[in-house]
Structure formats: C-alpha cells, structure tokens
Short mmCIF file of C-alpha atoms in Angstrom, two decimals:
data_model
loop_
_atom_site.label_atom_id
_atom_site.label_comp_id
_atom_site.label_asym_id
_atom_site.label_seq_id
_atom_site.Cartn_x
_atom_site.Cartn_y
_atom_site.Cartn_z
CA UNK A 45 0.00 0.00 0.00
CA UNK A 46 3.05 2.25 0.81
CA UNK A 47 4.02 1.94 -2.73
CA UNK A 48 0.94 2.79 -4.61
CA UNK A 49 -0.08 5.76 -2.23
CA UNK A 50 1.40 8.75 -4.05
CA UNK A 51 -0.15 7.50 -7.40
CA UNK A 52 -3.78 7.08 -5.69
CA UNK A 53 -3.27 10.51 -3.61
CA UNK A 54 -2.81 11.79 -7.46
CA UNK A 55 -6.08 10.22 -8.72
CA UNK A 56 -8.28 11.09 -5.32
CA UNK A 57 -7.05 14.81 -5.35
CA UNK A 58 -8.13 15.00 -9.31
CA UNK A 59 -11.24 13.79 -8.03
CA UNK A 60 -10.79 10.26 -9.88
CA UNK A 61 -12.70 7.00 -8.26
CA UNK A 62 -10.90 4.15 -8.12
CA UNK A 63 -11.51 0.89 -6.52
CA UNK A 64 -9.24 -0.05 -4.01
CA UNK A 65 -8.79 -3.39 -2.87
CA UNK A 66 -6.79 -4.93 0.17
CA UNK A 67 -5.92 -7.72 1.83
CA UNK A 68 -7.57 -7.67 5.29
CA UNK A 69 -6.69 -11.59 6.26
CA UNK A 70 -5.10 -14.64 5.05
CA UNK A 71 -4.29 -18.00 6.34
CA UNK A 72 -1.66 -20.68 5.97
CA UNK A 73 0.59 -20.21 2.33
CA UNK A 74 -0.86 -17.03 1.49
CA UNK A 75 1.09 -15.03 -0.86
CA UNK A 76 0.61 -11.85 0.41
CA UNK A 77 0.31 -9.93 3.87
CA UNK A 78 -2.63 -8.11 5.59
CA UNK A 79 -2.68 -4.60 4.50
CA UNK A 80 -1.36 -5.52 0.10
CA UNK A 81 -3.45 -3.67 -2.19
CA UNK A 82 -3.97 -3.22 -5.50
CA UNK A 83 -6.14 -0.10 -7.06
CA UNK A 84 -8.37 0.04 -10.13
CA UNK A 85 -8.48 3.48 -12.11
CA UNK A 86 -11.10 4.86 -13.50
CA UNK A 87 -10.14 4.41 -17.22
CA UNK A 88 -9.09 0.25 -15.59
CA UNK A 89 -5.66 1.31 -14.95
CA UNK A 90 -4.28 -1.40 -12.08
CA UNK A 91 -1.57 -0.58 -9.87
CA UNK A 92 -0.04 -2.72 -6.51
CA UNK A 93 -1.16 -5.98 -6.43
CA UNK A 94 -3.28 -8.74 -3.78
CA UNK A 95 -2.03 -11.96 -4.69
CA UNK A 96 1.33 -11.42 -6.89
CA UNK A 97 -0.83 -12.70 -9.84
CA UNK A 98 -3.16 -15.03 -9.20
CA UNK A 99 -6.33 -13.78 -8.54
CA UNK A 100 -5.82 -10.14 -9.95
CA UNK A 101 -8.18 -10.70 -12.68
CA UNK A 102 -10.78 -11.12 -10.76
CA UNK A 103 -10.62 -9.31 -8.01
CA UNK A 104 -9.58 -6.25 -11.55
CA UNK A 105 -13.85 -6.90 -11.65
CA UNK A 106 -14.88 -6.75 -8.43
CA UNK A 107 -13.26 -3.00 -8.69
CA UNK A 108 -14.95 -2.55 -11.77
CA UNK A 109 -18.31 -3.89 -10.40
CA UNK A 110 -17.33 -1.52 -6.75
CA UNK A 111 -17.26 1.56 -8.35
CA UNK A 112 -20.00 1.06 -10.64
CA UNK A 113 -22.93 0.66 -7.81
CA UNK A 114 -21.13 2.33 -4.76
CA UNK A 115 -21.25 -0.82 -2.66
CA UNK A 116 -18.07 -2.32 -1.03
CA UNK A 117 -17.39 -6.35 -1.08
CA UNK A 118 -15.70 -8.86 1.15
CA UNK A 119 -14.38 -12.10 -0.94
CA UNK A 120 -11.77 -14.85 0.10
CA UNK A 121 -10.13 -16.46 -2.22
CA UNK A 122 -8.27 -20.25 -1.54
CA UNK A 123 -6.89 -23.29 -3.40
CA UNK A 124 -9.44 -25.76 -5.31
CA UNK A 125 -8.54 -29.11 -5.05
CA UNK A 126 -10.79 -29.76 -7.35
CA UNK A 127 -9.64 -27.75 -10.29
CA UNK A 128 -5.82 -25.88 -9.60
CA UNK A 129 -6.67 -23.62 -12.38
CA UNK A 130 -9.98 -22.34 -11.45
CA UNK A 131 -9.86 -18.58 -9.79
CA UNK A 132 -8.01 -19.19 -6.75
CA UNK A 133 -4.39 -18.98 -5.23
CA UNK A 134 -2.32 -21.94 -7.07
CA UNK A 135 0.42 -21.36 -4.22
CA UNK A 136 -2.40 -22.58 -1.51
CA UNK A 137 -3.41 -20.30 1.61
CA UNK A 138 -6.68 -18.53 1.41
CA UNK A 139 -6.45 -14.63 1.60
CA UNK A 140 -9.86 -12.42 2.09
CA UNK A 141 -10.03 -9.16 0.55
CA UNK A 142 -11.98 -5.79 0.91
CA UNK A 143 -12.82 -4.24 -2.51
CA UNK A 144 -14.38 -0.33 -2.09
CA UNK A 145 -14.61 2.61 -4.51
CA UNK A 146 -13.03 4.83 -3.20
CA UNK A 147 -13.67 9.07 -4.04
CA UNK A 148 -13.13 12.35 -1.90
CA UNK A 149 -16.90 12.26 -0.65
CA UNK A 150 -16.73 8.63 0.38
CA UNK A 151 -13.24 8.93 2.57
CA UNK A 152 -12.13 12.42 2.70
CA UNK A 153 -9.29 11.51 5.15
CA UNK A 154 -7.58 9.73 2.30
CA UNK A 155 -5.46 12.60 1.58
CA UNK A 156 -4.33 13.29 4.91
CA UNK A 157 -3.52 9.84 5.23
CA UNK A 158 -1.22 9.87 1.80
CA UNK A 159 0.38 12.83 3.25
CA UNK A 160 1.39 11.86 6.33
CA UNK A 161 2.63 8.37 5.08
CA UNK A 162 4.93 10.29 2.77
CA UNK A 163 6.20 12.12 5.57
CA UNK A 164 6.95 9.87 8.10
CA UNK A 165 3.58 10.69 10.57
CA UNK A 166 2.13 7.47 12.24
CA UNK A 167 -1.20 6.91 11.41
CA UNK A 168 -3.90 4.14 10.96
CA UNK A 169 -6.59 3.34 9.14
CA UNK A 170 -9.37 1.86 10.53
CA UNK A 171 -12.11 0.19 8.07
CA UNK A 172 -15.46 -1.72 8.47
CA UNK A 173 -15.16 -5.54 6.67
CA UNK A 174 -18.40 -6.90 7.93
CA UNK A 175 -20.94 -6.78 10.74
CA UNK A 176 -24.32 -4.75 11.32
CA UNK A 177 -21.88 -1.96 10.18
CA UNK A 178 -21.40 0.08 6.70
CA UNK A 179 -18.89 -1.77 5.35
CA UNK A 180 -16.32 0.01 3.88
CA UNK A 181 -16.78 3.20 6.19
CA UNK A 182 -13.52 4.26 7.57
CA UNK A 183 -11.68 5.89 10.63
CA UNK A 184 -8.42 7.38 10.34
CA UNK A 185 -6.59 7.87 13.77
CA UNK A 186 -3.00 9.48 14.39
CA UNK A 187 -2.11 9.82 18.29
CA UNK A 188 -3.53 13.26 18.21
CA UNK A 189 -6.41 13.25 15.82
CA UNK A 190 -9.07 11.88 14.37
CA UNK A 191 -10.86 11.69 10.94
CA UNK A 192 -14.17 9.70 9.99
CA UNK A 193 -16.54 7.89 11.47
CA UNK A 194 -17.64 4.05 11.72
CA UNK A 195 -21.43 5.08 12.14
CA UNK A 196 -21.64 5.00 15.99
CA UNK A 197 -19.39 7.26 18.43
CA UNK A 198 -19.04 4.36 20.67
CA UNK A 199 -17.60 2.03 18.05
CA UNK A 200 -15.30 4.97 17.11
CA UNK A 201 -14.28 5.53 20.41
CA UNK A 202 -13.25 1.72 21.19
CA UNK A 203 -11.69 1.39 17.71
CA UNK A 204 -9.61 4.44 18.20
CA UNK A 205 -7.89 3.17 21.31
CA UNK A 206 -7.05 0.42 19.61
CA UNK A 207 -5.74 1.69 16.29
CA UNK A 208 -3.36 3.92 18.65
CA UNK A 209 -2.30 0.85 20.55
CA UNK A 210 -1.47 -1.04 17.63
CA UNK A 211 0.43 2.01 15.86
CA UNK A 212 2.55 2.05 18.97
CA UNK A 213 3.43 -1.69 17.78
CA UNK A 214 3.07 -1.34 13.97
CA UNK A 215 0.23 -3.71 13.86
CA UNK A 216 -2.04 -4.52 11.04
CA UNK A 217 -5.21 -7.21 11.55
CA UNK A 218 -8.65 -7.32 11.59
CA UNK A 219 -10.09 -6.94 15.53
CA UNK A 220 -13.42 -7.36 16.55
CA UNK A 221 -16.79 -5.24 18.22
CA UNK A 222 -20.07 -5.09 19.35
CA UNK A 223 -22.13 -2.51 17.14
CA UNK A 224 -21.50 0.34 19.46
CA UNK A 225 -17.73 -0.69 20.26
CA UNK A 226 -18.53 -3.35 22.74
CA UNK A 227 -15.14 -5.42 23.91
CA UNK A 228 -16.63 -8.60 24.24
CA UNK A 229 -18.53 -9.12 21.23
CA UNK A 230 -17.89 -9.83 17.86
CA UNK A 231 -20.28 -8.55 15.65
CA UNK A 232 -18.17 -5.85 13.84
CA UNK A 233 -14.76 -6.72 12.15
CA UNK A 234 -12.46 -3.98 11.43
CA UNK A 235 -9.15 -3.99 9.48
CA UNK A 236 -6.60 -1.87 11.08
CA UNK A 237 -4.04 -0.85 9.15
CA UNK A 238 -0.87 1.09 10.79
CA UNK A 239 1.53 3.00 8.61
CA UNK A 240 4.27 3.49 11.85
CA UNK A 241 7.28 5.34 10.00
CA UNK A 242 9.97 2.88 8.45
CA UNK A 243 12.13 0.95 11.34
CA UNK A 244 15.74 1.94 11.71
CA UNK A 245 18.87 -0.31 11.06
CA UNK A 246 21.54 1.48 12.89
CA UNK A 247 25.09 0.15 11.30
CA UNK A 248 28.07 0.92 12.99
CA UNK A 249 31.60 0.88 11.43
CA UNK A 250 31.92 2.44 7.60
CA UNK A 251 33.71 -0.69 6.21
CA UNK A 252 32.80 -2.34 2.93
CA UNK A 253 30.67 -4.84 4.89
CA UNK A 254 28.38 -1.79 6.01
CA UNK A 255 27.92 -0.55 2.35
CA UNK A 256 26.81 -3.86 1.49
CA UNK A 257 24.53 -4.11 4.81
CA UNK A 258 22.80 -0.67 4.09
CA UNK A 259 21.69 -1.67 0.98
CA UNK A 260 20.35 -4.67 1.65
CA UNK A 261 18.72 -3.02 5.04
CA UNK A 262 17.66 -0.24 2.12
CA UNK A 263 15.92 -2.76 0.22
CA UNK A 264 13.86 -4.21 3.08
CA UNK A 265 12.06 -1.44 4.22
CA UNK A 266 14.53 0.02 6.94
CA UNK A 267 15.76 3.66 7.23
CA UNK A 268 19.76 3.26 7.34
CA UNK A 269 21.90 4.91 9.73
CA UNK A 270 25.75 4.23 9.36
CA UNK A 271 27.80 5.71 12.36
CA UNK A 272 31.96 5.86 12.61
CA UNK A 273 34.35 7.70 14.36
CA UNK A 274 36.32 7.88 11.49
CA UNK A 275 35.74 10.74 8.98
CA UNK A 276 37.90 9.20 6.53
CA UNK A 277 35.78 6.64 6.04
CA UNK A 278 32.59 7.52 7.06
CA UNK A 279 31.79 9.97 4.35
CA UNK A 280 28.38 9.86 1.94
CA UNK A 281 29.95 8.72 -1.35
CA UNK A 282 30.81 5.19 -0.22
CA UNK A 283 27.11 4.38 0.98
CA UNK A 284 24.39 3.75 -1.19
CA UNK A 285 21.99 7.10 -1.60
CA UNK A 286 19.74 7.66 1.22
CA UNK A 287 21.47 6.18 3.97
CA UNK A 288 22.42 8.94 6.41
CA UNK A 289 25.93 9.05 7.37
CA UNK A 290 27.29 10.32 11.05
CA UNK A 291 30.53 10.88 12.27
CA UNK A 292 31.11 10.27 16.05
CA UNK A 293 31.64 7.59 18.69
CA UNK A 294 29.37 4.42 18.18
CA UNK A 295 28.19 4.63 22.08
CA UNK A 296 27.84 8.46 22.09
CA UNK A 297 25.94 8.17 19.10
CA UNK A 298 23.31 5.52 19.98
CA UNK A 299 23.09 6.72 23.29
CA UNK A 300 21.26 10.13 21.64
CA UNK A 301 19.30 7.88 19.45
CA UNK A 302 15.77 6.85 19.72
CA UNK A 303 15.52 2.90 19.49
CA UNK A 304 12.47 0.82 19.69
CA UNK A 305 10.87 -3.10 19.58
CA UNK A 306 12.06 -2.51 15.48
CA UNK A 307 15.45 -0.95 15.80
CA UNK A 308 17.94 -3.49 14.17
CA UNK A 309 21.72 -2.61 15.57
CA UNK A 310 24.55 -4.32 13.07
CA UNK A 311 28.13 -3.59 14.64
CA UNK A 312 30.67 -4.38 11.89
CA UNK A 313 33.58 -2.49 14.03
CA UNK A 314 35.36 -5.48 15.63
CA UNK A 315 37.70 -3.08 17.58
CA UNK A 316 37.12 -3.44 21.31
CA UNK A 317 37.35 0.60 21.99
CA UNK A 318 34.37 0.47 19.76
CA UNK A 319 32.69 -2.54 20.40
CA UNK A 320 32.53 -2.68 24.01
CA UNK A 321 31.36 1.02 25.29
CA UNK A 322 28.69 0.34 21.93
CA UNK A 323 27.35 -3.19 22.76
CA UNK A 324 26.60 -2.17 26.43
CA UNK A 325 25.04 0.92 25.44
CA UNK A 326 22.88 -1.43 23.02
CA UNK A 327 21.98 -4.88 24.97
CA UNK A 328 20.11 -2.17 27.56
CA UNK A 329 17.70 -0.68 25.34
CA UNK A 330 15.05 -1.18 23.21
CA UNK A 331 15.52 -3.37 20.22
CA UNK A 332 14.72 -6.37 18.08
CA UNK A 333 18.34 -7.29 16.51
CA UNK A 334 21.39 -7.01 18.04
CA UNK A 335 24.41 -8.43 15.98
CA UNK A 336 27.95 -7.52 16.29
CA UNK A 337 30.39 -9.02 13.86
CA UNK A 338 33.56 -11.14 14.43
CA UNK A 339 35.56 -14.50 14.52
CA UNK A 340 34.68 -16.90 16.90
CA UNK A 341 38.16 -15.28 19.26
CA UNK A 342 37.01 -12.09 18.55
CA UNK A 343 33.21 -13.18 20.22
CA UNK A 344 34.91 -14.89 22.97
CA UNK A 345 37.32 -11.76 23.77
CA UNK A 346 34.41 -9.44 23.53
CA UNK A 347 31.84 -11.36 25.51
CA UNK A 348 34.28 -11.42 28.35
CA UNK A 349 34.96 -7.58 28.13
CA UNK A 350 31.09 -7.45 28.20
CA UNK A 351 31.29 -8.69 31.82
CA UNK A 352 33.72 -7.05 33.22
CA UNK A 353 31.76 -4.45 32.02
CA UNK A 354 28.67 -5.52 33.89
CA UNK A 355 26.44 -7.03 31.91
CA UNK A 356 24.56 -9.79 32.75
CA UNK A 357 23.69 -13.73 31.04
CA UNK A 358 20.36 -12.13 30.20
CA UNK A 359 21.41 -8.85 28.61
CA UNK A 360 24.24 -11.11 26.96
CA UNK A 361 22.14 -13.45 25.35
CA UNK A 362 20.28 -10.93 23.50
CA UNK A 363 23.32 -10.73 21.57
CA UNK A 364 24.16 -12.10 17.62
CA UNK A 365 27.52 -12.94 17.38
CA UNK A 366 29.25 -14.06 15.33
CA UNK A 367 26.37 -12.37 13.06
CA UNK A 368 24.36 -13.74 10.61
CA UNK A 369 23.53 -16.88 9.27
CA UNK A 370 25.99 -19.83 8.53
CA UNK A 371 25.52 -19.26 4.38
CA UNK A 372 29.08 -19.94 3.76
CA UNK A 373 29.65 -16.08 2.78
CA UNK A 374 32.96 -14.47 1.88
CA UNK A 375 32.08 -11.29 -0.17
CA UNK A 376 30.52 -8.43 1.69
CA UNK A 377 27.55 -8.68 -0.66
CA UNK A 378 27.06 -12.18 0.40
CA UNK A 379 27.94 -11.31 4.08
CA UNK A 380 25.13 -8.60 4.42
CA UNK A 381 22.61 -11.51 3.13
CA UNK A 382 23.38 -13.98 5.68
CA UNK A 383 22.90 -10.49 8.30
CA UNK A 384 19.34 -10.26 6.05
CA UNK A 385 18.56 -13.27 6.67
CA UNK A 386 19.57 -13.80 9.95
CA UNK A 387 17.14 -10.19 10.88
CA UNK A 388 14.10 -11.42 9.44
CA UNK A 389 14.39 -15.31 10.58
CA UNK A 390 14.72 -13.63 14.03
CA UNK A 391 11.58 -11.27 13.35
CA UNK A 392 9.08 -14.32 12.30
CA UNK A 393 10.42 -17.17 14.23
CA UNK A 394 11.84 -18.90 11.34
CA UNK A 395 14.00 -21.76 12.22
CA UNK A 396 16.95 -20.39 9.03
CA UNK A 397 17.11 -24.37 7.73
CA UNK A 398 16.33 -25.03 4.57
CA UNK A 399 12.49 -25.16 3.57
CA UNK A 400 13.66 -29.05 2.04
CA UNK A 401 14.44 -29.97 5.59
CA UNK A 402 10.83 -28.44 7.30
CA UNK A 403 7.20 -29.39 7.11
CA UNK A 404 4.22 -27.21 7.65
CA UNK A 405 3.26 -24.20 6.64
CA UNK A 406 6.09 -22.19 4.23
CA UNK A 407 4.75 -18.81 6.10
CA UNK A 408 4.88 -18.78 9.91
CA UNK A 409 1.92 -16.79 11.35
CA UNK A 410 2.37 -13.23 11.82
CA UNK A 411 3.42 -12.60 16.07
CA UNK A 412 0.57 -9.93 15.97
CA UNK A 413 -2.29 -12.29 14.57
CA UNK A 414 -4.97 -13.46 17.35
CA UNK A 415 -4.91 -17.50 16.26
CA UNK A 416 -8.04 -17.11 19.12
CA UNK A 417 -10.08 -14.80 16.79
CA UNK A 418 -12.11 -15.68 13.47
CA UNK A 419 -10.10 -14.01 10.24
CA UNK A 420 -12.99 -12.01 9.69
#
C-alpha cells in the first residue's frame, strides 16, 4: 500500500474514483500480507497488487463492479482441489479481501492519510469488513487526531484506542466489536491498518561490509543509519543514496538515538574501543536485533569484556555474534545476506534451515495475529 499511495493521492485529489482493494486476512501459504493492495483506475488502470498474480483478474472486476454501484465487497479467495486452475491462489493459503470505490466524498481523510505516510507521521486506518456496520466506512486515527466515522461514536471511540495501541506496535489485523464498540462481542470486524514510520537499522563501522549491509537493510524497508568515528571513512559517497551518514563515537551516538521493539543494531567495528562502550550501550535498550560481527576469538574476547563491564547472562544473550547466518559467505555482498537473513528469521520465528528440511506451513503466522479470533 506504501508503494501505490502517491499515485492514488494523485487520482483522489483530481477527483478520480478508483476501486481499491486490500488484503484484510489470510491464512496458511498465502502469498501476500494483511494490508497488500492493489487499485483500479477509473479508465481500468491497475496498480499494486493482492495476490502477486493469481487472482488479480478477478478481483480487476470486483473493482470494476465496486465503483460502478457504490457498494463495497468482502471475498476470500483459496486453493481448489478440485480444479488448480480455477480462480483461486495456485500457491495454496486462502487470503480475504476488501474491494471499495473509493472518491473524496466517500473517505475524505484519504489525503491526509497519503500525506502523512509520505512524511513519516504514524497513522492508521481503521475500516469496516463486515458486521451490522457500513462496510467500507472508515476511521483514520493518528495519536492526536481523528478523521471519519464508523457510524456510531461508541464504536469509534473503542476502535480508536485500539488503532493507537497497535500504531505504537506497527500492527495490522482485523479486531473485533459489538455494534457500538462493545469489547466482548464480535459482531463488527475492522481492518486496522498502521503506517508506523519505516524501522531503523543502525550500522556501525563504515567498512565495505556496512555498504553492502545498508543496501540490503535499504531494500527491506529500513531507514539506514551508518555511524563511525572515522571521517575518513565515514563519508556519503561510499554508501548507497539515502542512507544517512554520522561521524562520532558508536556509544555516544546511539546513546542520543531513539531505538524501539524494530530498531535493528549491526556492529561491523570489531575493535574493542568500539565494540565494548557500543554493545553495552545497546543490549540495555530497546531493540529487536542485536548483531555484532567477528571471529569466533574475537566473540569470545568481547563477551568477556562485556562482563567485566557488567552485563549480565540475560542482557548477553540478546546478543548475535558471530552475526548472521551460517551461508558460507565471503564477499561483503554475500555477508550482508546472511545479516538479512539472519534479521528477518529472528523477526518471524523462522527456524533459518532449509524449507527441504521443514514441514508445515512455508509462512509462519504473523506474532501480531490473534490465532483465538475468526479471520474475519
């Protein structure tokens, strides 16, 4: 959705309908996350996507068919057994998806929302999927501000909470309601959706490994941070464009930076005046990767350092070292993909063998989906 926002932002400013569709659950091999959309222009222009290809064509009509009579539509789409090439996702899974036109009168908000995406503002959308509820009415909520309505103030009221509790976490899913916002009931679904700003990948040393690490942290979403003491090296040119480049001590740095449950640390110094004023600093706040690079000696040295320094078997195990995954890399290329890997294994519980070796589901449920709660 990230993606396609400026281009819809273009087409609901011009005063353009468009279907929008978006993926509001999915189960088991789905191809596709909550919150992937794809949008239908008015002249049938298509842009983002629900499934990667395999049910675009017809969810393409349901947009068609959603902007012709004003109504929204809820469909799921899964495998058929019975015919693999019938409309359905030939990967397995089962995704459900919300299809509404979408037009200035219908959600004015949806500027506002484009805007502050593009800028970096936390904010959530909050839309009806089904229940005694208009579907397709939506809520937009930043942490100090609201847009919209769901049709009853106390359903807005109980939804807003929520959509600022899960923007605090970065959150998507569908959660449930009575028809005036009731906890216990379940009558109402809403889809959440949280655009939290990008997470950061702080990177510390300006060696060739951390050139190759920012891009690759570049490519997956995170906004790239690479600090060194040394100005000789740690100048703009040798980083890839956009990564922001600071000169000064690793530890003085990150102790004046804001990390959270997202932040992903990489320390590619392996120089204990770096390393060890930097990696106490770091296993005592806020983060979800913390990897520090090094031989096996080198992890050994360090980790004793660590506790002389004062750190504890708990704040020591929260520690990757050496980092990254045991790929058999040499070149810093292949380095920062075993560090890829390594980050996002860690983030959804994946186990880093090979998928020849596992059984069960390819996708490993998402941490923040209820398994307790219907899909929609």
């Amino acid at each position: 959705m990230r993606e396609i926002l400026p281009a819809l932002n273009g087409w609901w400013s011009a005063g353009s309908p468009f279907g929008l569709a978006t993926v509001v659950a999915v189960s088991r091999s789905a191809p596709r996350d909550p919150g992937a959309a794809m949008a239908v222009g008015p002249d049938g222009e298509v842009l983002g996507s629900v499934s990667g290809g395999c049910v675009e064509g017809a969810v393409h009509e349901l947009a068609r068919e959603s902007l012709a009579d004003g109504r929204a539509r809820l469909e799921t789409f899964g495998y058929s057994d019975e015919d693999a090439f019938a409309v359905g996702l030939t990967c397995g899974g089962e995704i459900t998806v919300l299809v509404r036109p979408v037009t200035p009168e219908r959600d004015p908000a949806f500027g506002a929302v484009a805007e502050s995406v593009a800028a970096g503002r936390p904010v959530t959308t909050a839309t009806v999927t089904d229940g005694p509820a208009a579907r397709g009415a939506v809520l937009a909520v930043w942490p100090d501000e609201v847009r919209g309505t769901l049709g009853a103030p106390g359903l807005d009221a109980a939804v807003t909470a929520d959509a600022r509790g899960e923007l605090a976490l970065g959150a998507t899913g569908v959660r449930h309601y009575g028809p005036h916002g009731e906890r216990r009931e379940d009558a109402v679904s809403v889809f959440l959706h949280s655009y939290a700003p990008p997470p950061r990948m702080l990177v510390f040393g300006a060696i060739d490994y951390a050139a190759a690490v920012a891009r690759i942290g570049d490519f997956l979403g995170y906004r790239v941070t690479v600090c060194d003491a040394r100005p000789v090296f740690a100048t703009p040119r040798r980083f890839p464009p956009g990564t922001e480049v600071v000169v000064d001590w690793p530890h003085r740095y990150l102790r004046g930076a804001g990390t959270d449950e997202r932040t992903v640390i990489c320390v590619l110094t392996h120089d204990p005046k770096f390393d060890v004023p930097l990696l106490r600093e770091a296993l005592r706040r806020p983060a979800a990767y913390i990897g520090a690079m090094g031989s096996r000696r080198t992890h050994d040295e360090r980790r004793a350092r660590l506790v002389e320094a004062g750190l504890d078997g708990s704040e020591l195990a929260r520690l990757r070292s050496p980092i990254g995954l045991d790929l058999g890399a040499r070149t810093p290329e292949e380095v920062a993909v075993s560090v890829a890997a390594e980050i996002v294994a860690l983030r959804w519980g994946g186990s880093g063998v090979p998928l020849t070796g596992t059984e069960g589901a390819v996708h490993p449920p998402s941490p923040f989906e209820d398994s307790s709660s219907p899909k929609v």
